[in-house]
Amino acid sequence: MAIQPFPVGLPTGIPIDALREQAKELLKSVQAGEAAALHRITPYFRDPAGVTLQRIQLVIARERGFSSWRKLKDFADARDQLVAQRREALEDRRTYNSRKATEQAAVIGPIVQRMANSAGAEDADTTARRCNFCFKRQDQVLKFIVGTNNHICNECVETCTGLVNNDEDKVPGLQQGLHCDFCHKHVREVGTVIAGAGTNICNECVELCVEIITEGTQADSN
């Protein structure tokens, strides 16, 4: 069993409070003149003497692909809301695929849009389906796989395949209570879970997605 973080956004196991603590520790290291810390802030601030906690938070945000700390925080808040919504749906498995799924879709869509906006993928089309991993719209990718309230594009399937094939041990700090949001299997029931920003996918579902994409590509070429 392994847990791998998806390289876009903030995986569910990284709370905003942990990033605040990272910023405080980085600030202390900068003030102490540690070379590694000074190297991290150099692309953003040349004068370490004028660095404040707010500026360090900006460095943390930029390192993770966000334009500002506010954007990162808004993303984390939306991600946590998405996780809570999915957990609520998972608790009622009997109705998840019918009435509950319809209700959740109405809630989850705007949350994913909010996450996309925070990650710099904003646009005026709030109704467009988006990949839950990279937040690209359906019309921006070659292939798009739609699950129950979960979507993934061919590009992210390729990324996930590489992570599944990675032999590294599970990543520390990611919670052990993860489950796949596509098939709902617990992390203990599968070989690997790719932990995305509010959405997780297991190795078995990744393999299924590869098959779907391959079959679709072959059909298109005929």
PDB file of C-alpha atoms in Angstrom, residues 34-207:
ATOM      1  CA  GLU A  34      20.707  29.703   6.744  1.00  0.00           C
ATOM      2  CA  ALA A  35      21.860  29.191   3.160  1.00  0.00           C
ATOM      3  CA  ALA A  36      19.039  26.839   2.115  1.00  0.00           C
ATOM      4  CA  ALA A  37      16.380  29.254   3.367  1.00  0.00           C
ATOM      5  CA  LEU A  38      18.013  32.235   1.672  1.00  0.00           C
ATOM      6  CA  HIS A  39      18.170  30.248  -1.563  1.00  0.00           C
ATOM      7  CA  ARG A  40      14.408  29.612  -1.388  1.00  0.00           C
ATOM      8  CA  ILE A  41      13.467  33.274  -1.066  1.00  0.00           C
ATOM      9  CA  THR A  42      16.011  34.642  -3.578  1.00  0.00           C
ATOM     10  CA  PRO A  43      13.731  34.232  -6.649  1.00  0.00           C
ATOM     11  CA  TYR A  44      11.162  36.463  -4.945  1.00  0.00           C
ATOM     12  CA  PHE A  45      13.041  38.769  -2.550  1.00  0.00           C
ATOM     13  CA  ARG A  46      16.666  39.850  -2.880  1.00  0.00           C
ATOM     14  CA  ASP A  47      16.982  41.554   0.516  1.00  0.00           C
ATOM     15  CA  PRO A  48      16.428  39.072   3.384  1.00  0.00           C
ATOM     16  CA  ALA A  49      16.502  41.903   5.906  1.00  0.00           C
ATOM     17  CA  GLY A  50      13.126  43.160   4.691  1.00  0.00           C
ATOM     18  CA  VAL A  51      11.386  39.778   4.632  1.00  0.00           C
ATOM     19  CA  THR A  52       8.277  39.502   6.818  1.00  0.00           C
ATOM     20  CA  LEU A  53       5.980  36.581   7.615  1.00  0.00           C
ATOM     21  CA  GLN A  54       3.552  37.799   4.960  1.00  0.00           C
ATOM     22  CA  ARG A  55       6.296  37.726   2.352  1.00  0.00           C
ATOM     23  CA  ILE A  56       7.393  34.273   3.468  1.00  0.00           C
ATOM     24  CA  GLN A  57       3.790  33.105   3.067  1.00  0.00           C
ATOM     25  CA  LEU A  58       3.919  34.444  -0.484  1.00  0.00           C
ATOM     26  CA  VAL A  59       7.039  32.346  -1.094  1.00  0.00           C
ATOM     27  CA  ILE A  60       5.252  29.247   0.217  1.00  0.00           C
ATOM     28  CA  ALA A  61       2.281  29.989  -2.049  1.00  0.00           C
ATOM     29  CA  ARG A  62       4.437  30.598  -5.134  1.00  0.00           C
ATOM     30  CA  GLU A  63       6.378  27.376  -4.545  1.00  0.00           C
ATOM     31  CA  ARG A  64       3.093  25.489  -4.745  1.00  0.00           C
ATOM     32  CA  GLY A  65       1.906  27.275  -7.876  1.00  0.00           C
ATOM     33  CA  PHE A  66      -0.381  29.942  -6.382  1.00  0.00           C
ATOM     34  CA  SER A  67      -0.072  33.634  -7.148  1.00  0.00           C
ATOM     35  CA  SER A  68      -0.718  34.689  -3.547  1.00  0.00           C
ATOM     36  CA  TRP A  69      -1.220  33.346  -0.036  1.00  0.00           C
ATOM     37  CA  ARG A  70      -4.883  34.385  -0.252  1.00  0.00           C
ATOM     38  CA  LYS A  71      -5.309  32.210  -3.364  1.00  0.00           C
ATOM     39  CA  LEU A  72      -3.629  29.275  -1.618  1.00  0.00           C
ATOM     40  CA  LYS A  73      -5.832  29.672   1.452  1.00  0.00           C
ATOM     41  CA  ASP A  74      -8.990  29.936  -0.639  1.00  0.00           C
ATOM     42  CA  PHE A  75      -7.964  26.771  -2.482  1.00  0.00           C
ATOM     43  CA  ALA A  76      -7.357  24.929   0.798  1.00  0.00           C
ATOM     44  CA  ASP A  77     -10.713  26.067   2.198  1.00  0.00           C
ATOM     45  CA  ALA A  78     -12.537  24.907  -0.939  1.00  0.00           C
ATOM     46  CA  ARG A  79     -10.608  21.628  -0.939  1.00  0.00           C
ATOM     47  CA  ASP A  80     -11.604  20.920   2.661  1.00  0.00           C
ATOM     48  CA  GLN A  81     -15.217  21.725   1.814  1.00  0.00           C
ATOM     49  CA  LEU A  82     -15.039  19.321  -1.133  1.00  0.00           C
ATOM     50  CA  VAL A  83     -13.598  16.560   1.060  1.00  0.00           C
ATOM     51  CA  ALA A  84     -16.395  17.070   3.590  1.00  0.00           C
ATOM     52  CA  GLN A  85     -19.027  16.874   0.847  1.00  0.00           C
ATOM     53  CA  ARG A  86     -17.542  13.664  -0.545  1.00  0.00           C
ATOM     54  CA  ARG A  87     -17.330  12.138   2.926  1.00  0.00           C
ATOM     55  CA  GLU A  88     -20.982  12.950   3.509  1.00  0.00           C
ATOM     56  CA  ALA A  89     -21.941  11.286   0.256  1.00  0.00           C
ATOM     57  CA  LEU A  90     -19.800   8.245   0.999  1.00  0.00           C
ATOM     58  CA  GLU A  91     -21.538   7.717   4.339  1.00  0.00           C
ATOM     59  CA  ASP A  92     -24.807   7.129   2.516  1.00  0.00           C
ATOM     60  CA  ARG A  93     -23.698   4.532  -0.015  1.00  0.00           C
ATOM     61  CA  ARG A  94     -27.231   3.248  -0.629  1.00  0.00           C
ATOM     62  CA  THR A  95     -28.364   6.484  -2.260  1.00  0.00           C
ATOM     63  CA  TYR A  96     -24.970   7.732  -3.459  1.00  0.00           C
ATOM     64  CA  ASN A  97     -25.517   6.795  -7.091  1.00  0.00           C
ATOM     65  CA  SER A  98     -29.016   8.248  -7.397  1.00  0.00           C
ATOM     66  CA  ARG A  99     -30.589  11.069  -5.407  1.00  0.00           C
ATOM     67  CA  LYS A 100     -27.466  11.775  -3.355  1.00  0.00           C
ATOM     68  CA  ALA A 101     -25.298  11.930  -6.444  1.00  0.00           C
ATOM     69  CA  THR A 102     -27.594  14.545  -7.992  1.00  0.00           C
ATOM     70  CA  GLU A 103     -27.532  16.655  -4.847  1.00  0.00           C
ATOM     71  CA  GLN A 104     -23.775  16.376  -4.506  1.00  0.00           C
ATOM     72  CA  ALA A 105     -23.185  17.328  -8.150  1.00  0.00           C
ATOM     73  CA  ALA A 106     -25.020  20.607  -7.588  1.00  0.00           C
ATOM     74  CA  VAL A 107     -22.704  21.393  -4.669  1.00  0.00           C
ATOM     75  CA  ILE A 108     -19.409  19.967  -5.897  1.00  0.00           C
ATOM     76  CA  GLY A 109     -19.400  21.688  -9.300  1.00  0.00           C
ATOM     77  CA  PRO A 110     -19.115  25.236  -7.878  1.00  0.00           C
ATOM     78  CA  ILE A 111     -16.504  24.085  -5.347  1.00  0.00           C
ATOM     79  CA  VAL A 112     -14.282  22.674  -8.095  1.00  0.00           C
ATOM     80  CA  GLN A 113     -14.784  25.920 -10.041  1.00  0.00           C
ATOM     81  CA  ARG A 114     -13.622  27.850  -6.977  1.00  0.00           C
ATOM     82  CA  MET A 115     -10.549  25.640  -6.703  1.00  0.00           C
ATOM     83  CA  ALA A 116      -9.818  26.169 -10.394  1.00  0.00           C
ATOM     84  CA  ASN A 117     -10.075  29.934  -9.948  1.00  0.00           C
ATOM     85  CA  SER A 118      -7.661  29.831  -7.008  1.00  0.00           C
ATOM     86  CA  ALA A 119      -5.210  27.730  -9.011  1.00  0.00           C
ATOM     87  CA  GLY A 120      -5.191  30.247 -11.857  1.00  0.00           C
ATOM     88  CA  ALA A 121      -7.525  28.363 -14.206  1.00  0.00           C
ATOM     89  CA  GLU A 122     -10.445  30.765 -13.890  1.00  0.00           C
ATOM     90  CA  ASP A 123     -12.795  31.598 -16.756  1.00  0.00           C
ATOM     91  CA  ALA A 124     -16.354  32.774 -17.207  1.00  0.00           C
ATOM     92  CA  ASP A 125     -17.825  29.331 -17.882  1.00  0.00           C
ATOM     93  CA  THR A 126     -18.935  28.110 -14.470  1.00  0.00           C
ATOM     94  CA  THR A 127     -20.894  25.180 -15.926  1.00  0.00           C
ATOM     95  CA  ALA A 128     -17.990  23.489 -17.743  1.00  0.00           C
ATOM     96  CA  ARG A 129     -16.837  20.087 -16.569  1.00  0.00           C
ATOM     97  CA  ARG A 130     -13.312  20.164 -15.189  1.00  0.00           C
ATOM     98  CA  CYS A 131     -10.694  17.575 -14.379  1.00  0.00           C
ATOM     99  CA  ASN A 132     -10.620  17.219 -10.597  1.00  0.00           C
ATOM    100  CA  PHE A 133      -6.827  16.929 -10.656  1.00  0.00           C
ATOM    101  CA  CYS A 134      -5.512  19.660 -12.984  1.00  0.00           C
ATOM    102  CA  PHE A 135      -8.760  21.708 -13.276  1.00  0.00           C
ATOM    103  CA  LYS A 136      -8.609  21.924 -17.072  1.00  0.00           C
ATOM    104  CA  ARG A 137     -11.955  22.098 -18.846  1.00  0.00           C
ATOM    105  CA  GLN A 138     -13.207  19.140 -20.839  1.00  0.00           C
ATOM    106  CA  ASP A 139     -12.660  21.048 -24.095  1.00  0.00           C
ATOM    107  CA  GLN A 140      -9.014  21.736 -23.203  1.00  0.00           C
ATOM    108  CA  VAL A 141      -7.893  18.106 -23.201  1.00  0.00           C
ATOM    109  CA  LEU A 142      -7.852  15.224 -25.660  1.00  0.00           C
ATOM    110  CA  LYS A 143      -9.790  12.685 -23.559  1.00  0.00           C
ATOM    111  CA  PHE A 144     -12.051  13.171 -20.558  1.00  0.00           C
ATOM    112  CA  ILE A 145     -13.348  10.431 -18.259  1.00  0.00           C
ATOM    113  CA  VAL A 146     -16.476  11.163 -16.255  1.00  0.00           C
ATOM    114  CA  GLY A 147     -17.172   9.356 -12.996  1.00  0.00           C
ATOM    115  CA  THR A 148     -19.819   9.961 -10.331  1.00  0.00           C
ATOM    116  CA  ASN A 149     -19.100  13.606  -9.506  1.00  0.00           C
ATOM    117  CA  ASN A 150     -15.432  12.966 -10.398  1.00  0.00           C
ATOM    118  CA  HIS A 151     -13.674  13.701 -13.666  1.00  0.00           C
ATOM    119  CA  ILE A 152     -10.132  13.064 -14.871  1.00  0.00           C
ATOM    120  CA  CYS A 153      -8.422  13.947 -18.149  1.00  0.00           C
ATOM    121  CA  ASN A 154      -5.992  11.882 -20.214  1.00  0.00           C
ATOM    122  CA  GLU A 155      -3.062  14.066 -19.152  1.00  0.00           C
ATOM    123  CA  CYS A 156      -3.694  13.412 -15.463  1.00  0.00           C
ATOM    124  CA  VAL A 157      -4.228   9.706 -16.123  1.00  0.00           C
ATOM    125  CA  GLU A 158      -0.731   9.678 -17.602  1.00  0.00           C
ATOM    126  CA  THR A 159       0.645  11.518 -14.565  1.00  0.00           C
ATOM    127  CA  CYS A 160      -1.127   9.119 -12.202  1.00  0.00           C
ATOM    128  CA  THR A 161       0.236   6.134 -14.124  1.00  0.00           C
ATOM    129  CA  GLY A 162       3.751   7.408 -13.528  1.00  0.00           C
ATOM    130  CA  LEU A 163       3.038   7.865  -9.812  1.00  0.00           C
ATOM    131  CA  VAL A 164       1.550   4.374  -9.541  1.00  0.00           C
ATOM    132  CA  ASN A 165       4.672   2.934 -11.152  1.00  0.00           C
ATOM    133  CA  ASN A 166       6.872   4.824  -8.700  1.00  0.00           C
ATOM    134  CA  ASP A 167       8.366   2.365  -6.218  1.00  0.00           C
ATOM    135  CA  GLU A 168       8.836   4.896  -3.424  1.00  0.00           C
ATOM    136  CA  ASP A 169       7.201   4.230  -0.057  1.00  0.00           C
ATOM    137  CA  LYS A 170       4.111   6.083   1.056  1.00  0.00           C
ATOM    138  CA  VAL A 171       4.542   9.810   1.551  1.00  0.00           C
ATOM    139  CA  PRO A 172       4.621  10.898   5.227  1.00  0.00           C
ATOM    140  CA  GLY A 173       1.972  13.343   6.354  1.00  0.00           C
ATOM    141  CA  LEU A 174      -0.851  12.102   4.143  1.00  0.00           C
ATOM    142  CA  GLN A 175      -3.722  10.662   6.117  1.00  0.00           C
ATOM    143  CA  GLN A 176      -4.211   6.893   6.199  1.00  0.00           C
ATOM    144  CA  GLY A 177      -8.021   7.145   6.020  1.00  0.00           C
ATOM    145  CA  LEU A 178      -7.957   7.890   2.296  1.00  0.00           C
ATOM    146  CA  HIS A 179     -10.242   6.140  -0.144  1.00  0.00           C
ATOM    147  CA  CYS A 180     -10.588   6.243  -3.916  1.00  0.00           C
ATOM    148  CA  ASP A 181     -13.302   8.714  -4.939  1.00  0.00           C
ATOM    149  CA  PHE A 182     -13.976   6.772  -8.140  1.00  0.00           C
ATOM    150  CA  CYS A 183     -14.539   3.234  -6.775  1.00  0.00           C
ATOM    151  CA  HIS A 184     -14.722   4.104  -3.015  1.00  0.00           C
ATOM    152  CA  LYS A 185     -12.178   1.437  -2.015  1.00  0.00           C
ATOM    153  CA  HIS A 186     -10.122   2.201   1.099  1.00  0.00           C
ATOM    154  CA  VAL A 187      -6.383   2.711   0.742  1.00  0.00           C
ATOM    155  CA  ARG A 188      -5.827  -0.653   2.449  1.00  0.00           C
ATOM    156  CA  GLU A 189      -7.769  -2.425  -0.305  1.00  0.00           C
ATOM    157  CA  VAL A 190      -5.607  -1.227  -3.199  1.00  0.00           C
ATOM    158  CA  GLY A 191      -1.947  -0.986  -4.095  1.00  0.00           C
ATOM    159  CA  THR A 192      -1.624   2.804  -4.414  1.00  0.00           C
ATOM    160  CA  VAL A 193      -3.792   5.851  -3.885  1.00  0.00           C
ATOM    161  CA  ILE A 194      -2.944   9.089  -5.681  1.00  0.00           C
ATOM    162  CA  ALA A 195      -3.963  11.879  -3.299  1.00  0.00           C
ATOM    163  CA  GLY A 196      -5.139  14.894  -5.220  1.00  0.00           C
ATOM    164  CA  ALA A 197      -6.610  18.154  -4.020  1.00  0.00           C
ATOM    165  CA  GLY A 198      -9.857  16.853  -2.576  1.00  0.00           C
ATOM    166  CA  THR A 199     -10.099  13.934  -5.018  1.00  0.00           C
ATOM    167  CA  ASN A 200      -8.222  10.636  -4.831  1.00  0.00           C
ATOM    168  CA  ILE A 201      -7.845   7.827  -7.326  1.00  0.00           C
ATOM    169  CA  CYS A 202      -6.473   4.309  -6.819  1.00  0.00           C
ATOM    170  CA  ASN A 203      -4.179   2.294  -9.063  1.00  0.00           C
ATOM    171  CA  GLU A 204      -7.046   0.042 -10.164  1.00  0.00           C
ATOM    172  CA  CYS A 205      -9.106   2.992 -11.396  1.00  0.00           C
ATOM    173  CA  VAL A 206      -6.046   4.487 -13.073  1.00  0.00           C
ATOM    174  CA  GLU A 207      -5.553   1.220 -14.955  1.00  0.00           C
TER     175      GLU A 207
END
